[in-house]
Amino acid sequence: DIQMTQSPSSLSASVGDRVTITCQASQDISNYLNWYQQKPGKAPKLLIYDASNLETGVPSRFSGSGSGTDFTFTISSLQPEDIATYYCQQYDNLSYTFGQGTKLEIK
Amino acid sequence: EVQLVESGGGLVQPGRSLRLSCAASGFTFDDYAMHWVRQAPGKGLEWVSGISWNSGSIGYADSVKGRFTISRDNAKNSLYLQMNSLRAEDTALYYCAKLGAGGFDYWGQGTLVTVSS
């Protein structure tokens, strides 16, 4: 099974900061990598699919990049409403794996 | 408007069974693969199982393989998860999710399963 290593596990940043989260796959997954945002008590929300495609309606300050085994998720200018836990997710045929999550807090 | 509504959760003893349902509306259900994802209290997301639009392809996480069975009824716009031989570690909020272009683009609000004696 493909394992996903997401880092950091937690992150504190100020409003307006550029925030970066990384995800590493245990083997080549091409661009089959998604990013989700989950706020407390809510279902996850898809932000980025296939590594770099912005889901409809998601603000452009969110972006993703990478291919193969190394991926990056970026918030270009952190807003107060971005406080949440973020997860990467890989998919390979009908097998999916989430990263451990990154809890983002405001400094 | 896409809606996914899970039901069937509850308190169950270890070793017993439970069947979850997910009622879908607002989209052409039989055009899309569907999935179950769970989240133990205070923990991260764990993919549980997925099923293709026509039930021709099915996948399970190793943690549930042989105990859980996913199915769908396209005539009823419904997704199911039959959970047998439940364990304490199966305690979680279970979400159903629709597969979009690449990721899970719509999620339900979840149904809570608690396995305890």
Tab-separated table of C-alpha atoms in Angstrom:
chain	number	residue	atom	x	y	z
A	1	ASP	CA	0.000	0.000	0.000
A	2	ILE	CA	1.080	3.565	-0.698
A	3	GLN	CA	1.901	5.591	2.410
A	4	MET	CA	1.649	9.364	2.619
A	5	THR	CA	3.916	11.421	4.859
A	6	GLN	CA	2.523	14.894	5.486
A	7	SER	CA	4.401	17.667	7.251
A	8	PRO	CA	4.319	19.544	9.434
A	9	SER	CA	1.683	18.062	11.729
A	10	SER	CA	0.918	21.532	13.074
A	11	LEU	CA	1.704	25.030	11.983
A	12	SER	CA	1.244	28.481	13.460
A	13	ALA	CA	1.297	31.477	11.151
A	14	SER	CA	0.158	35.096	11.004
A	15	VAL	CA	-2.551	36.592	8.833
A	16	GLY	CA	-1.005	37.462	5.481
A	17	ASP	CA	1.758	34.853	5.740
A	18	ARG	CA	2.571	32.405	2.997
A	19	VAL	CA	1.942	28.884	4.292
A	20	THR	CA	3.324	25.680	2.807
A	21	ILE	CA	2.468	22.056	3.596
A	22	THR	CA	4.215	19.101	2.014
A	23	CYS	CA	3.176	15.540	1.310
A	24	GLN	CA	5.472	12.722	0.238
A	25	ALA	CA	4.273	9.447	-1.254
A	26	SER	CA	6.060	6.153	-0.651
A	27	GLN	CA	6.081	5.511	-4.399
A	28	ASP	CA	5.391	7.348	-7.633
A	29	ILE	CA	1.736	8.402	-7.793
A	30	SER	CA	2.046	10.645	-10.854
A	31	ASN	CA	-0.328	13.565	-10.119
A	32	TYR	CA	-2.998	11.559	-8.295
A	33	LEU	CA	-2.950	13.777	-5.244
A	34	ASN	CA	-5.752	15.838	-3.688
A	35	TRP	CA	-5.887	18.374	-0.865
A	36	TYR	CA	-8.763	18.881	1.587
A	37	GLN	CA	-9.624	21.411	4.265
A	38	GLN	CA	-11.555	20.377	7.355
A	39	LYS	CA	-12.919	22.839	9.887
A	40	PRO	CA	-13.958	21.644	13.368
A	41	GLY	CA	-17.269	19.805	13.350
A	42	LYS	CA	-17.539	19.940	9.576
A	43	ALA	CA	-17.060	17.520	6.715
A	44	PRO	CA	-13.874	17.880	4.674
A	45	LYS	CA	-13.894	20.155	1.637
A	46	LEU	CA	-11.990	19.451	-1.567
A	47	LEU	CA	-9.621	22.304	-2.451
A	48	ILE	CA	-7.174	20.913	-5.009
A	49	TYR	CA	-7.461	17.809	-7.189
A	50	ASP	CA	-4.890	16.074	-9.386
A	51	ALA	CA	-2.084	17.917	-7.609
A	52	SER	CA	-2.654	21.376	-9.039
A	53	ASN	CA	-6.256	21.863	-10.161
A	54	LEU	CA	-8.309	24.304	-8.115
A	55	GLU	CA	-11.776	23.019	-7.303
A	56	THR	CA	-14.589	25.286	-8.484
A	57	GLY	CA	-15.341	28.066	-6.043
A	58	VAL	CA	-12.114	27.734	-4.064
A	59	PRO	CA	-10.199	31.020	-3.607
A	60	SER	CA	-7.125	31.452	-5.756
A	61	ARG	CA	-4.857	31.951	-2.733
A	62	PHE	CA	-4.872	28.151	-2.484
A	63	SER	CA	-2.601	26.246	-4.846
A	64	GLY	CA	-0.915	22.896	-5.252
A	65	SER	CA	2.077	21.571	-7.123
A	66	GLY	CA	4.207	18.500	-7.556
A	67	SER	CA	4.249	15.118	-9.224
A	68	GLY	CA	5.739	11.706	-8.645
A	69	THR	CA	6.393	11.475	-4.915
A	70	ASP	CA	6.687	15.071	-3.691
A	71	PHE	CA	3.822	17.518	-3.434
A	72	THR	CA	3.262	20.980	-2.005
A	73	PHE	CA	0.156	22.844	-0.901
A	74	THR	CA	0.374	26.609	-0.516
A	75	ILE	CA	-1.792	29.365	0.880
A	76	SER	CA	-0.345	32.545	-0.604
A	77	SER	CA	-1.756	34.918	2.013
A	78	LEU	CA	-3.258	33.353	5.116
A	79	GLN	CA	-6.727	34.551	6.071
A	80	PRO	CA	-8.463	34.049	9.438
A	81	GLU	CA	-11.060	31.764	7.835
A	82	ASP	CA	-8.292	29.401	6.692
A	83	ILE	CA	-7.848	28.046	10.193
A	84	ALA	CA	-8.482	24.336	9.761
A	85	THR	CA	-6.806	20.980	9.385
A	86	TYR	CA	-5.522	20.161	5.914
A	87	TYR	CA	-5.112	16.680	4.468
A	88	CYS	CA	-3.462	15.325	1.376
A	89	GLN	CA	-4.917	12.223	-0.267
A	90	GLN	CA	-3.464	9.938	-2.903
A	91	TYR	CA	-5.411	7.606	-5.110
A	92	ASP	CA	-4.309	4.551	-7.018
A	93	ASN	CA	-7.028	2.600	-8.809
A	94	LEU	CA	-9.569	1.958	-6.046
A	95	SER	CA	-7.226	2.481	-3.139
A	96	TYR	CA	-6.914	5.784	-1.343
A	97	THR	CA	-4.716	7.049	1.468
A	98	PHE	CA	-4.872	10.260	3.455
A	99	GLY	CA	-1.929	12.020	5.015
A	100	GLN	CA	-1.895	12.471	8.777
A	101	GLY	CA	-3.138	16.065	8.541
A	102	THR	CA	-1.714	19.501	9.294
A	103	LYS	CA	-3.450	21.609	11.906
A	104	LEU	CA	-3.102	25.268	10.985
A	105	GLU	CA	-3.437	27.916	13.665
A	106	ILE	CA	-3.192	31.675	13.754
A	107	LYS	CA	-0.179	33.095	15.566
B	1	GLU	CA	-28.123	20.936	-4.929
B	2	VAL	CA	-26.091	17.833	-4.176
B	3	GLN	CA	-27.041	16.201	-0.897
B	4	LEU	CA	-25.624	13.125	0.802
B	5	VAL	CA	-27.383	11.991	3.964
B	6	GLU	CA	-25.945	9.142	6.016
B	7	SER	CA	-27.939	7.074	8.473
B	8	GLY	CA	-27.729	3.837	10.410
B	9	GLY	CA	-25.075	4.691	12.961
B	10	GLY	CA	-25.393	4.007	16.650
B	11	LEU	CA	-24.032	2.136	19.636
B	12	VAL	CA	-23.220	-1.511	18.969
B	13	GLN	CA	-21.407	-4.208	20.926
B	14	PRO	CA	-18.095	-5.618	19.717
B	15	GLY	CA	-18.587	-8.486	17.305
B	16	ARG	CA	-22.021	-7.316	16.180
B	17	SER	CA	-23.089	-5.871	12.841
B	18	LEU	CA	-24.411	-2.571	11.564
B	19	ARG	CA	-25.532	-1.348	8.157
B	20	LEU	CA	-24.970	2.245	7.112
B	21	SER	CA	-26.924	3.953	4.349
B	22	CYS	CA	-26.284	7.079	2.323
B	23	ALA	CA	-29.152	8.702	0.436
B	24	ALA	CA	-28.005	10.801	-2.522
B	25	SER	CA	-29.842	13.539	-4.374
B	26	GLY	CA	-29.162	16.473	-6.659
B	27	PHE	CA	-26.996	14.612	-9.169
B	28	THR	CA	-27.137	11.600	-11.468
B	29	PHE	CA	-26.148	8.998	-8.900
B	30	ASP	CA	-25.358	6.178	-11.317
B	31	ASP	CA	-22.783	8.312	-13.137
B	32	TYR	CA	-20.385	8.447	-10.194
B	33	ALA	CA	-18.239	6.284	-7.982
B	34	MET	CA	-18.985	6.598	-4.286
B	35	HIS	CA	-16.892	6.126	-1.170
B	36	TRP	CA	-16.963	5.760	2.591
B	37	VAL	CA	-14.445	7.650	4.726
B	38	ARG	CA	-14.265	7.523	8.517
B	39	GLN	CA	-12.785	9.656	11.236
B	40	ALA	CA	-12.187	8.347	14.743
B	41	PRO	CA	-12.775	10.902	17.515
B	42	GLY	CA	-9.974	13.456	17.482
B	43	LYS	CA	-8.118	11.628	14.695
B	44	GLY	CA	-7.495	12.036	10.987
B	45	LEU	CA	-9.366	10.825	7.945
B	46	GLU	CA	-9.265	7.187	6.880
B	47	TRP	CA	-10.578	5.933	3.565
B	48	VAL	CA	-12.733	2.848	4.156
B	49	SER	CA	-14.167	1.657	0.858
B	50	GLY	CA	-15.188	2.710	-2.630
B	51	ILE	CA	-17.436	1.418	-5.394
B	52	SER	CA	-17.592	2.298	-9.084
B	53	TRP	CA	-20.732	3.588	-10.759
B	54	ASN	CA	-21.854	0.123	-11.845
B	55	SER	CA	-20.495	-1.830	-8.850
B	56	GLY	CA	-17.962	-3.404	-11.203
B	57	SER	CA	-14.961	-2.203	-9.194
B	58	ILE	CA	-14.781	-2.230	-5.414
B	59	GLY	CA	-11.939	-1.470	-3.015
B	60	TYR	CA	-11.422	-1.713	0.737
B	61	ALA	CA	-8.882	-0.506	3.239
B	62	ASP	CA	-6.862	-3.346	4.730
B	63	SER	CA	-8.293	-2.500	8.152
B	64	VAL	CA	-11.823	-3.491	7.065
B	65	LYS	CA	-11.223	-6.047	4.319
B	66	GLY	CA	-13.199	-9.220	4.940
B	67	ARG	CA	-15.476	-7.553	7.510
B	68	PHE	CA	-17.126	-4.672	5.633
B	69	THR	CA	-19.074	-4.824	2.365
B	70	ILE	CA	-19.925	-1.826	0.227
B	71	SER	CA	-22.864	-1.847	-2.156
B	72	ARG	CA	-25.136	0.517	-4.011
B	73	ASP	CA	-28.645	0.575	-5.412
B	74	ASN	CA	-28.740	2.970	-8.335
B	75	ALA	CA	-32.525	2.674	-8.607
B	76	LYS	CA	-32.787	4.023	-5.073
B	77	ASN	CA	-29.893	6.513	-5.314
B	78	SER	CA	-28.393	4.857	-2.264
B	79	LEU	CA	-25.008	3.679	-1.022
B	80	TYR	CA	-24.556	1.135	1.745
B	81	LEU	CA	-21.867	-0.184	4.063
B	82	GLN	CA	-22.479	-3.512	5.781
B	83	MET	CA	-20.173	-3.707	8.782
B	84	ASN	CA	-19.684	-7.100	10.445
B	85	SER	CA	-17.487	-8.259	13.315
B	86	LEU	CA	-17.223	-4.710	14.601
B	87	ARG	CA	-14.307	-3.766	16.827
B	88	ALA	CA	-13.679	-0.900	19.228
B	89	GLU	CA	-11.273	0.591	16.694
B	90	ASP	CA	-14.125	0.918	14.193
B	91	THR	CA	-15.613	3.648	16.384
B	92	ALA	CA	-15.756	6.726	14.163
B	93	LEU	CA	-17.846	9.209	12.269
B	94	TYR	CA	-18.566	7.631	8.897
B	95	TYR	CA	-18.911	9.898	5.881
B	96	CYS	CA	-20.135	9.009	2.446
B	97	ALA	CA	-18.515	10.965	-0.365
B	98	LYS	CA	-19.022	11.398	-4.093
B	99	LEU	CA	-16.030	11.070	-6.392
B	100	GLY	CA	-15.719	14.012	-8.747
B	101	ALA	CA	-13.106	14.722	-11.407
B	102	GLY	CA	-10.257	13.650	-9.165
B	103	GLY	CA	-11.221	13.992	-5.542
B	104	PHE	CA	-14.208	13.628	-3.257
B	105	ASP	CA	-16.151	16.731	-4.192
B	106	TYR	CA	-19.234	16.251	-2.011
B	107	TRP	CA	-19.506	14.800	1.475
B	108	GLY	CA	-22.349	14.034	3.827
B	109	GLN	CA	-22.354	15.191	7.428
B	110	GLY	CA	-21.568	11.730	8.716
B	111	THR	CA	-23.137	9.115	10.962
B	112	LEU	CA	-21.499	8.129	14.240
B	113	VAL	CA	-20.711	4.497	14.960
B	114	THR	CA	-19.693	3.610	18.509
B	115	VAL	CA	-18.506	0.082	19.234
B	116	SER	CA	-18.544	-0.599	22.933
B	117	SER	CA	-19.794	-3.131	25.434
